Amino acid sequence: MKYIVSLMLLVLVACQPATPPKDNNQAELKETVILTDLEVPWDLSFAPDGSLYFTERAKTVSVLAPGETEAKLLELELKSPLRVEGEAGLMGLALDPDFAETAYLYICYSYSDSDTALNRVSRLTESGNRLTAELVLVDAIPGGVGHDGCRLAFGADGFLYISTGNAQEDTLSQDTSSLAGKILRIGPEGSIPEDNPFDNPVWTYGHRNPQGLAFAADGKLYSSEHGPANDDEINLIEKGRNYGWPEVEGFCDLEREKAFCSNNNVAEPLIAYTPTLAVAGIDIYTGSMFPDWQNKLLMVSLKASEFHVIDLAQPDSENDKTVIADTYGRLRDVALAPDGSVYIATSNRDGRADSSQGFPKENDDVIIRLSKE
Ligand SMILES: [Ca+2]
Ligand SMILES: [Ca+2]
Ligand SMILES: [Ca+2]
C-alpha cells in the first residue's frame, strides 16, 4: 500500500506541468462529463430546482432533471421550421424569472421567410413533454449563415436582453433602425420599454457578432463578441452606446479609429483578444463552491478551446486566468448551477472541430460539470 501511494505520488509529481497552476481552484477542480452524444449544445440554463435546460442547434430543448443521468427531449412546436445552416439554428435560451410559476421559456432561433434568412425570439410554455403556445416577441431579425448572435439574458429590471449578430452585413451594425448587430431590450411579452433609447428594441449598437450575454449581481450587463481575425471583445453594455463595429476594432487605438470614437461616444471593450479566441458563452459566478471566483466572469471560447475566469474589476492579463485549455475541444457555453458548480458545453459537431487534435471525439458533444474534489 505504502509503495502504491509512493508510486502514485511519483506519477503525480511527474505529471506536474512546468508552470504552476494559473488558478487557485485548479488543483482541486473536479471535471465530470455528465452528458455525452449531444449535437452542438448551444445554451445552458438552470431552473431554480436544479434542472438543466439546454438547446441543441439542429434539434430542440432538452432537460436534465436533478439526479437523472439522461436528458429528456422536449417536443418543439414552432410557427416556422428551424433554419439550420452554418452557425444558424436553435440557439439562445432563457428561463422566465418566475419559471417555477409560469413554465415560460424564451428561445432565439433561425427561420426563413421566402428564402430570406431571419432570426426571431419567442416565448414557449413547457407543458408535459412539449414546448407549445409560441408567442413571437421579436420577429424578422436579419440572419445569415453566420453572425446570428442570439444569446438571451433577463435583467433584474424584468426586461429580456438579446444579442444579435450583424448577419455578415457590416452596414447594419451602425444603423439604429436595424435589429442586426445590436443588443436588444424588450418586455417579457415583446413590448418596447418606454426608456429604450431609439423607440425600438435597440439598446446598444455597433456590434459584430455578440455570442455571450450575462448580468452581474450589481446589475451590470456584459457581453462577449467575435472580432474578425483580431480583437475579440468583452464589453460592458450601457444604454444607447455605440460599440464601434465596423469603424472600430477593439480599442480606439488606431488613428482612423480615434476620430470616430470621440465623435460617436464609442464604448471601448474591457478586454480585447488578439489573436482571437472565438469568445462564446459567459456567466458571472455568484455561487459558494469556488470562493475565489466570486463575482468573476466565466467565459468559454470555441477556437481557443479555453475556459477563463476573469476579474472584471481589473481585467488585465494577471486577472484573466485560463483554467481549462485544449482538453475538450471547442467550448460553446458556460453556466453557473444553483449548487455553485459550473457547467460547460462543447461544440465539436458544429463542423469546425480540429480533426488534427482528434475532434470530434466519439462521445461528442458533451456537457461537463466542474465541482470541488
Ligand atoms: Ca446560458
Ligand atoms: Ca467594439
Ligand atoms: Ca482598434
Tab-separated table of C-alpha atoms and ligand atoms in Angstrom:
chain	number	residue	atom	x	y	z
A	1	MET	CA	0.000	0.000	0.000
A	2	LYS	CA	2.759	2.385	1.010
A	3	TYR	CA	4.534	1.522	-2.226
A	4	ILE	CA	1.415	2.202	-4.280
A	5	VAL	CA	0.890	5.557	-2.608
A	6	SER	CA	4.532	6.489	-3.238
A	7	LEU	CA	4.202	5.391	-6.832
A	8	MET	CA	1.043	7.476	-7.248
A	9	LEU	CA	2.815	10.479	-5.740
A	10	LEU	CA	5.695	9.923	-8.132
A	11	VAL	CA	3.304	9.781	-11.082
A	12	LEU	CA	1.540	12.913	-9.832
A	13	VAL	CA	4.850	14.760	-9.455
A	14	ALA	CA	5.938	13.561	-12.895
A	15	CYS	CA	2.691	14.850	-14.378
A	16	GLN	CA	3.012	18.316	-12.856
A	17	PRO	CA	3.149	20.969	-15.551
A	18	ALA	CA	6.335	23.008	-15.848
A	19	THR	CA	4.447	26.163	-14.929
A	20	PRO	CA	2.399	26.419	-11.723
A	21	PRO	CA	-1.405	26.236	-11.958
A	22	LYS	CA	-2.817	29.518	-13.190
A	23	ASP	CA	-5.808	29.487	-10.885
A	24	ASN	CA	-6.042	28.720	-7.171
A	25	ASN	CA	-9.035	26.483	-7.729
A	26	GLN	CA	-7.367	24.490	-10.472
A	27	ALA	CA	-5.628	21.955	-8.229
A	28	GLU	CA	-8.881	20.896	-6.602
A	29	LEU	CA	-11.093	21.153	-9.655
A	30	LYS	CA	-13.096	18.021	-10.434
A	31	GLU	CA	-14.241	17.706	-14.040
A	32	THR	CA	-17.092	15.268	-14.694
A	33	VAL	CA	-18.614	14.600	-18.097
A	34	ILE	CA	-22.321	14.340	-17.282
A	35	LEU	CA	-23.899	14.097	-20.757
A	36	THR	CA	-22.466	12.690	-23.988
A	37	ASP	CA	-23.509	12.167	-27.614
A	38	LEU	CA	-25.067	15.602	-27.981
A	39	GLU	CA	-25.093	17.725	-31.118
A	40	VAL	CA	-23.891	21.295	-30.659
A	41	PRO	CA	-25.465	22.113	-27.282
A	42	TRP	CA	-25.697	25.888	-27.606
A	43	ASP	CA	-27.178	27.412	-24.477
A	44	LEU	CA	-27.363	26.069	-20.915
A	45	SER	CA	-29.873	27.440	-18.422
A	46	PHE	CA	-30.800	26.217	-14.922
A	47	ALA	CA	-34.239	26.165	-13.330
A	48	PRO	CA	-34.411	27.014	-9.600
A	49	ASP	CA	-34.890	23.295	-8.775
A	50	GLY	CA	-31.559	22.470	-10.426
A	51	SER	CA	-32.987	21.107	-13.678
A	52	LEU	CA	-30.647	21.836	-16.575
A	53	TYR	CA	-32.351	23.039	-19.761
A	54	PHE	CA	-30.281	23.265	-22.941
A	55	THR	CA	-30.731	23.829	-26.648
A	56	GLU	CA	-29.065	21.793	-29.411
A	57	ARG	CA	-28.667	23.787	-32.587
A	58	ALA	CA	-30.320	21.421	-35.045
A	59	LYS	CA	-32.750	19.829	-32.604
A	60	THR	CA	-34.762	21.062	-29.678
A	61	VAL	CA	-34.616	21.912	-25.992
A	62	SER	CA	-33.760	19.103	-23.578
A	63	VAL	CA	-33.988	18.940	-19.819
A	64	LEU	CA	-31.815	17.015	-17.379
A	65	ALA	CA	-33.685	16.681	-14.089
A	66	PRO	CA	-31.696	16.624	-10.814
A	67	GLY	CA	-30.376	13.130	-10.078
A	68	GLU	CA	-31.042	11.881	-13.617
A	69	THR	CA	-28.322	10.690	-15.976
A	70	GLU	CA	-30.246	11.095	-19.214
A	71	ALA	CA	-31.769	14.233	-20.621
A	72	LYS	CA	-35.339	14.294	-21.880
A	73	LEU	CA	-36.045	15.847	-25.293
A	74	LEU	CA	-38.948	18.285	-25.351
A	75	GLU	CA	-41.157	18.419	-28.419
A	76	LEU	CA	-40.701	21.830	-30.017
A	77	GLU	CA	-43.812	23.363	-31.633
A	78	LEU	CA	-42.666	26.337	-33.721
A	79	LYS	CA	-44.552	28.560	-36.174
A	80	SER	CA	-41.708	28.172	-38.702
A	81	PRO	CA	-39.272	25.276	-39.194
A	82	LEU	CA	-35.734	25.807	-37.885
A	83	ARG	CA	-33.267	27.181	-40.426
A	84	VAL	CA	-30.234	25.012	-39.732
A	85	GLU	CA	-27.202	26.143	-41.740
A	86	GLY	CA	-23.719	27.368	-40.843
A	87	GLU	CA	-23.948	28.987	-37.429
A	88	ALA	CA	-27.738	29.267	-37.521
A	89	GLY	CA	-30.417	27.138	-35.876
A	90	LEU	CA	-31.850	26.855	-32.377
A	91	MET	CA	-29.559	28.978	-30.216
A	92	GLY	CA	-30.279	31.186	-27.196
A	93	LEU	CA	-32.349	30.014	-24.245
A	94	ALA	CA	-33.536	31.797	-21.103
A	95	LEU	CA	-35.970	30.666	-18.455
A	96	ASP	CA	-38.579	33.053	-17.124
A	97	PRO	CA	-37.529	34.797	-13.872
A	98	ASP	CA	-40.663	33.152	-12.380
A	99	PHE	CA	-40.163	29.883	-14.255
A	100	ALA	CA	-41.425	27.673	-11.406
A	101	GLU	CA	-44.749	29.530	-11.624
A	102	THR	CA	-45.061	30.291	-15.332
A	103	ALA	CA	-43.193	27.450	-17.134
A	104	TYR	CA	-42.181	30.044	-19.760
A	105	LEU	CA	-39.014	29.507	-21.814
A	106	TYR	CA	-37.565	32.052	-24.208
A	107	ILE	CA	-35.621	30.972	-27.274
A	108	CYS	CA	-33.830	32.652	-30.147
A	109	TYR	CA	-33.915	30.677	-33.397
A	110	SER	CA	-33.307	30.915	-37.122
A	111	TYR	CA	-36.004	30.525	-39.774
A	112	SER	CA	-36.600	31.505	-43.383
A	113	ASP	CA	-39.256	33.711	-44.945
A	114	SER	CA	-39.360	33.136	-48.722
A	115	ASP	CA	-35.632	32.451	-48.859
A	116	THR	CA	-34.732	35.347	-46.566
A	117	ALA	CA	-32.595	34.213	-43.625
A	118	LEU	CA	-34.032	35.574	-40.382
A	119	ASN	CA	-33.935	35.034	-36.623
A	120	ARG	CA	-36.647	35.506	-34.036
A	121	VAL	CA	-37.144	35.473	-30.284
A	122	SER	CA	-40.175	33.631	-28.950
A	123	ARG	CA	-41.725	32.628	-25.673
A	124	LEU	CA	-42.839	28.997	-25.285
A	125	THR	CA	-44.691	27.259	-22.491
A	126	GLU	CA	-43.491	23.909	-21.150
A	127	SER	CA	-46.411	21.540	-20.869
A	128	GLY	CA	-45.792	17.847	-20.328
A	129	ASN	CA	-43.014	16.962	-22.766
A	130	ARG	CA	-43.913	19.799	-25.129
A	131	LEU	CA	-42.875	23.385	-25.705
A	132	THR	CA	-46.008	24.940	-27.041
A	133	ALA	CA	-48.104	28.141	-27.351
A	134	GLU	CA	-45.376	30.089	-29.176
A	135	LEU	CA	-45.608	33.840	-28.700
A	136	VAL	CA	-43.269	35.676	-31.085
A	137	LEU	CA	-41.598	38.576	-29.253
A	138	VAL	CA	-39.146	39.951	-31.826
A	139	ASP	CA	-39.554	38.896	-35.440
A	140	ALA	CA	-37.540	39.273	-38.633
A	141	ILE	CA	-34.126	39.925	-37.087
A	142	PRO	CA	-31.735	39.817	-40.073
A	143	GLY	CA	-29.912	36.486	-40.103
A	144	GLY	CA	-27.310	34.709	-42.167
A	145	VAL	CA	-25.212	31.593	-42.466
A	146	GLY	CA	-23.053	33.292	-39.844
A	147	HIS	CA	-23.178	36.203	-37.372
A	148	ASP	CA	-26.580	35.315	-35.912
A	149	GLY	CA	-25.867	36.390	-32.316
A	150	CYS	CA	-28.902	35.111	-30.378
A	151	ARG	CA	-27.849	34.989	-26.727
A	152	LEU	CA	-30.586	35.874	-24.190
A	153	ALA	CA	-30.471	37.226	-20.628
A	154	PHE	CA	-33.118	38.579	-18.243
A	155	GLY	CA	-32.257	41.698	-16.264
A	156	ALA	CA	-33.353	42.432	-12.703
A	157	ASP	CA	-35.485	45.145	-14.381
A	158	GLY	CA	-37.692	42.337	-15.769
A	159	PHE	CA	-36.695	43.042	-19.372
A	160	LEU	CA	-35.246	40.499	-21.776
A	161	TYR	CA	-31.919	41.365	-23.406
A	162	ILE	CA	-30.980	39.780	-26.731
A	163	SER	CA	-27.681	39.810	-28.626
A	164	THR	CA	-27.969	39.930	-32.413
A	165	GLY	CA	-25.232	39.408	-34.976
A	166	ASN	CA	-24.886	41.667	-37.999
A	167	ALA	CA	-25.809	38.843	-40.413
A	168	GLN	CA	-22.468	39.462	-42.155
A	169	GLU	CA	-23.776	42.851	-43.350
A	170	ASP	CA	-21.393	45.328	-41.752
A	171	THR	CA	-23.502	48.387	-42.635
A	172	LEU	CA	-26.324	47.169	-40.366
A	173	SER	CA	-24.296	47.449	-37.144
A	174	GLN	CA	-24.300	51.301	-37.112
A	175	ASP	CA	-27.929	51.584	-38.276
A	176	THR	CA	-30.039	52.059	-35.144
A	177	SER	CA	-33.213	51.268	-37.120
A	178	SER	CA	-31.943	47.743	-37.921
A	179	LEU	CA	-32.225	44.886	-35.410
A	180	ALA	CA	-28.900	43.385	-36.568
A	181	GLY	CA	-25.556	43.874	-34.804
A	182	LYS	CA	-27.251	45.030	-31.599
A	183	ILE	CA	-28.129	44.291	-28.031
A	184	LEU	CA	-31.934	44.487	-27.879
A	185	ARG	CA	-34.144	45.060	-24.819
A	186	ILE	CA	-37.831	44.141	-24.710
A	187	GLY	CA	-40.607	43.432	-22.246
A	188	PRO	CA	-41.309	39.752	-21.492
A	189	GLU	CA	-44.278	39.827	-23.889
A	190	GLY	CA	-42.445	41.764	-26.603
A	191	SER	CA	-43.287	45.367	-25.698
A	192	ILE	CA	-40.768	48.164	-26.263
A	193	PRO	CA	-39.783	49.685	-22.899
A	194	GLU	CA	-40.509	53.437	-22.678
A	195	ASP	CA	-36.927	54.270	-21.748
A	196	ASN	CA	-35.303	52.459	-24.677
A	197	PRO	CA	-33.056	54.981	-26.445
A	198	PHE	CA	-34.301	54.697	-30.046
A	199	ASP	CA	-38.065	53.986	-29.693
A	200	ASN	CA	-37.474	50.424	-30.856
A	201	PRO	CA	-35.958	47.267	-29.296
A	202	VAL	CA	-32.380	48.551	-29.822
A	203	TRP	CA	-30.479	49.081	-26.549
A	204	THR	CA	-26.883	49.319	-27.898
A	205	TYR	CA	-25.390	49.259	-31.410
A	206	GLY	CA	-22.146	48.859	-33.327
A	207	HIS	CA	-21.825	45.142	-32.584
A	208	ARG	CA	-20.442	42.486	-34.925
A	209	ASN	CA	-21.438	39.104	-33.506
A	210	PRO	CA	-22.014	39.068	-29.746
A	211	GLN	CA	-22.081	35.441	-28.570
A	212	GLY	CA	-22.285	35.840	-24.797
A	213	LEU	CA	-24.531	37.900	-22.517
A	214	ALA	CA	-24.724	37.878	-18.712
A	215	PHE	CA	-25.748	40.093	-15.802
A	216	ALA	CA	-23.597	40.555	-12.709
A	217	ALA	CA	-25.079	40.763	-9.218
A	218	ASP	CA	-24.629	44.561	-9.267
A	219	GLY	CA	-26.916	44.792	-12.322
A	220	LYS	CA	-24.170	45.397	-14.888
A	221	LEU	CA	-24.579	43.643	-18.235
A	222	TYR	CA	-21.592	42.120	-20.025
A	223	SER	CA	-21.218	40.663	-23.496
A	224	SER	CA	-18.623	38.695	-25.405
A	225	GLU	CA	-18.234	39.496	-29.086
A	226	HIS	CA	-16.422	37.888	-32.021
A	227	GLY	CA	-13.951	40.116	-33.804
A	228	PRO	CA	-12.593	39.354	-37.274
A	229	ALA	CA	-9.052	37.845	-37.152
A	230	ASN	CA	-8.254	40.314	-34.352
A	231	ASP	CA	-9.981	41.916	-31.391
A	232	ASP	CA	-12.485	39.585	-29.822
A	233	GLU	CA	-14.113	41.706	-27.148
A	234	ILE	CA	-15.586	41.637	-23.670
A	235	ASN	CA	-17.905	44.628	-23.290
A	236	LEU	CA	-19.793	46.376	-20.520
A	237	ILE	CA	-23.192	47.108	-22.077
A	238	GLU	CA	-24.521	50.608	-21.376
A	239	LYS	CA	-27.771	52.097	-22.669
A	240	GLY	CA	-27.604	53.730	-26.091
A	241	ARG	CA	-23.851	53.356	-26.530
A	242	ASN	CA	-22.072	52.681	-29.814
A	243	TYR	CA	-19.655	49.726	-29.648
A	244	GLY	CA	-17.799	50.745	-32.789
A	245	TRP	CA	-18.150	47.998	-35.393
A	246	PRO	CA	-17.283	48.185	-38.281
A	247	GLU	CA	-15.398	51.501	-37.833
A	248	VAL	CA	-13.562	50.385	-34.699
A	249	GLU	CA	-11.987	47.027	-33.880
A	250	GLY	CA	-11.275	46.556	-30.175
A	251	PHE	CA	-9.829	49.668	-28.559
A	252	CYS	CA	-9.832	53.166	-30.082
A	253	ASP	CA	-6.108	52.926	-30.724
A	254	LEU	CA	-5.578	53.417	-34.468
A	255	GLU	CA	-5.508	56.939	-35.902
A	256	ARG	CA	-8.509	56.272	-38.137
A	257	GLU	CA	-10.450	54.943	-35.143
A	258	LYS	CA	-9.725	57.812	-32.733
A	259	ALA	CA	-11.769	60.456	-34.565
A	260	PHE	CA	-14.737	58.132	-34.981
A	261	CYS	CA	-14.564	57.173	-31.317
A	262	SER	CA	-14.596	60.716	-29.980
A	263	ASN	CA	-17.313	61.844	-32.421
A	264	ASN	CA	-19.578	58.882	-31.615
A	265	ASN	CA	-19.020	58.296	-27.892
A	266	VAL	CA	-17.802	54.782	-28.649
A	267	ALA	CA	-17.656	52.374	-25.720
A	268	GLU	CA	-14.308	50.597	-25.780
A	269	PRO	CA	-14.166	46.946	-24.702
A	270	LEU	CA	-12.974	45.977	-21.229
A	271	ILE	CA	-10.794	43.331	-22.886
A	272	ALA	CA	-9.729	42.741	-26.496
A	273	TYR	CA	-8.116	39.462	-27.562
A	274	THR	CA	-5.676	39.362	-30.484
A	275	PRO	CA	-5.284	36.756	-31.845
A	276	THR	CA	-8.923	35.943	-31.348
A	277	LEU	CA	-10.169	33.070	-29.173
A	278	ALA	CA	-13.690	32.982	-30.660
A	279	VAL	CA	-15.213	34.009	-27.342
A	280	ALA	CA	-18.581	32.353	-26.685
A	281	GLY	CA	-20.850	31.863	-23.659
A	282	ILE	CA	-20.309	33.856	-20.465
A	283	ASP	CA	-21.760	33.865	-16.954
A	284	ILE	CA	-20.976	35.609	-13.673
A	285	TYR	CA	-20.004	33.424	-10.734
A	286	THR	CA	-22.072	34.078	-7.601
A	287	GLY	CA	-22.011	30.604	-6.008
A	288	SER	CA	-20.230	29.460	-2.873
A	289	MET	CA	-18.401	26.357	-4.163
A	290	PHE	CA	-15.476	28.362	-5.602
A	291	PRO	CA	-14.917	31.403	-3.343
A	292	ASP	CA	-12.004	32.609	-5.487
A	293	TRP	CA	-14.335	33.017	-8.445
A	294	GLN	CA	-16.856	35.224	-6.614
A	295	ASN	CA	-18.362	37.871	-8.947
A	296	LYS	CA	-15.860	36.999	-11.654
A	297	LEU	CA	-16.682	36.463	-15.309
A	298	LEU	CA	-16.726	32.868	-16.547
A	299	MET	CA	-16.027	32.673	-20.267
A	300	VAL	CA	-15.542	29.840	-22.749
A	301	SER	CA	-14.106	30.009	-26.250
A	302	LEU	CA	-14.573	27.993	-29.419
A	303	LYS	CA	-11.373	28.286	-31.441
A	304	ALA	CA	-9.019	28.534	-28.459
A	305	SER	CA	-10.885	25.766	-26.561
A	306	GLU	CA	-10.386	27.589	-23.260
A	307	PHE	CA	-12.311	28.281	-20.084
A	308	HIS	CA	-11.344	31.601	-18.469
A	309	VAL	CA	-12.158	33.131	-15.089
A	310	ILE	CA	-11.739	36.917	-15.280
A	311	ASP	CA	-11.738	39.558	-12.542
A	312	LEU	CA	-13.568	42.385	-14.279
A	313	ALA	CA	-12.627	44.885	-11.583
A	314	GLN	CA	-9.135	44.852	-13.084
A	315	PRO	CA	-9.235	42.775	-16.262
A	316	ASP	CA	-5.502	42.675	-17.050
A	317	SER	CA	-3.582	39.560	-18.016
A	318	GLU	CA	-2.833	38.830	-14.329
A	319	ASN	CA	-6.539	38.682	-13.567
A	320	ASP	CA	-7.610	36.730	-16.642
A	321	LYS	CA	-6.923	33.104	-15.693
A	322	THR	CA	-7.084	30.219	-18.133
A	323	VAL	CA	-8.493	27.369	-16.038
A	324	ILE	CA	-9.045	24.758	-18.764
A	325	ALA	CA	-7.259	24.662	-22.125
A	326	ASP	CA	-7.089	22.228	-25.025
A	327	THR	CA	-8.917	19.416	-23.249
A	328	TYR	CA	-12.452	19.157	-24.586
A	329	GLY	CA	-12.193	20.939	-27.930
A	330	ARG	CA	-14.492	23.815	-28.844
A	331	LEU	CA	-16.473	25.259	-25.925
A	332	ARG	CA	-19.830	26.934	-26.626
A	333	ASP	CA	-21.464	27.848	-23.316
A	334	VAL	CA	-20.850	28.051	-19.591
A	335	ALA	CA	-23.435	28.324	-16.823
A	336	LEU	CA	-23.465	28.562	-13.046
A	337	ALA	CA	-25.679	25.892	-11.433
A	338	PRO	CA	-27.759	26.639	-8.304
A	339	ASP	CA	-25.417	24.457	-6.200
A	340	GLY	CA	-22.386	26.569	-7.169
A	341	SER	CA	-20.923	24.091	-9.644
A	342	VAL	CA	-20.233	25.220	-13.211
A	343	TYR	CA	-21.360	23.526	-16.421
A	344	ILE	CA	-19.645	23.771	-19.807
A	345	ALA	CA	-20.925	22.603	-23.202
A	346	THR	CA	-18.645	21.563	-26.078
A	347	SER	CA	-19.293	22.373	-29.740
A	348	ASN	CA	-17.237	19.806	-31.629
A	349	ARG	CA	-20.026	18.754	-34.004
A	350	ASP	CA	-20.510	22.232	-35.446
A	351	GLY	CA	-18.356	21.477	-38.492
A	352	ARG	CA	-15.323	23.429	-37.290
A	353	ALA	CA	-13.630	20.941	-34.983
A	354	ASP	CA	-9.856	20.485	-35.180
A	355	SER	CA	-9.539	16.991	-36.678
A	356	SER	CA	-5.742	17.066	-36.227
A	357	GLN	CA	-6.464	17.030	-32.472
A	358	GLY	CA	-8.911	14.127	-32.890
A	359	PHE	CA	-12.105	16.177	-32.674
A	360	PRO	CA	-14.936	15.489	-32.740
A	361	LYS	CA	-14.358	12.588	-30.318
A	362	GLU	CA	-16.648	9.597	-30.425
A	363	ASN	CA	-18.788	10.823	-27.492
A	364	ASP	CA	-19.002	14.457	-28.599
A	365	ASP	CA	-20.654	16.718	-27.904
A	366	VAL	CA	-20.575	16.643	-24.122
A	367	ILE	CA	-21.557	18.704	-21.092
A	368	ILE	CA	-19.001	18.853	-18.292
A	369	ARG	CA	-19.640	19.688	-14.646
A	370	LEU	CA	-16.919	21.466	-12.667
A	371	SER	CA	-17.058	20.913	-8.919
A	372	LYS	CA	-14.655	20.603	-5.980
A	373	GLU	CA	-12.672	17.393	-5.410
B	1	CA	CA	-26.697	30.230	-20.906
B	2	CA	CA	-16.348	47.045	-30.228
B	3	CA	CA	-8.561	49.192	-32.544
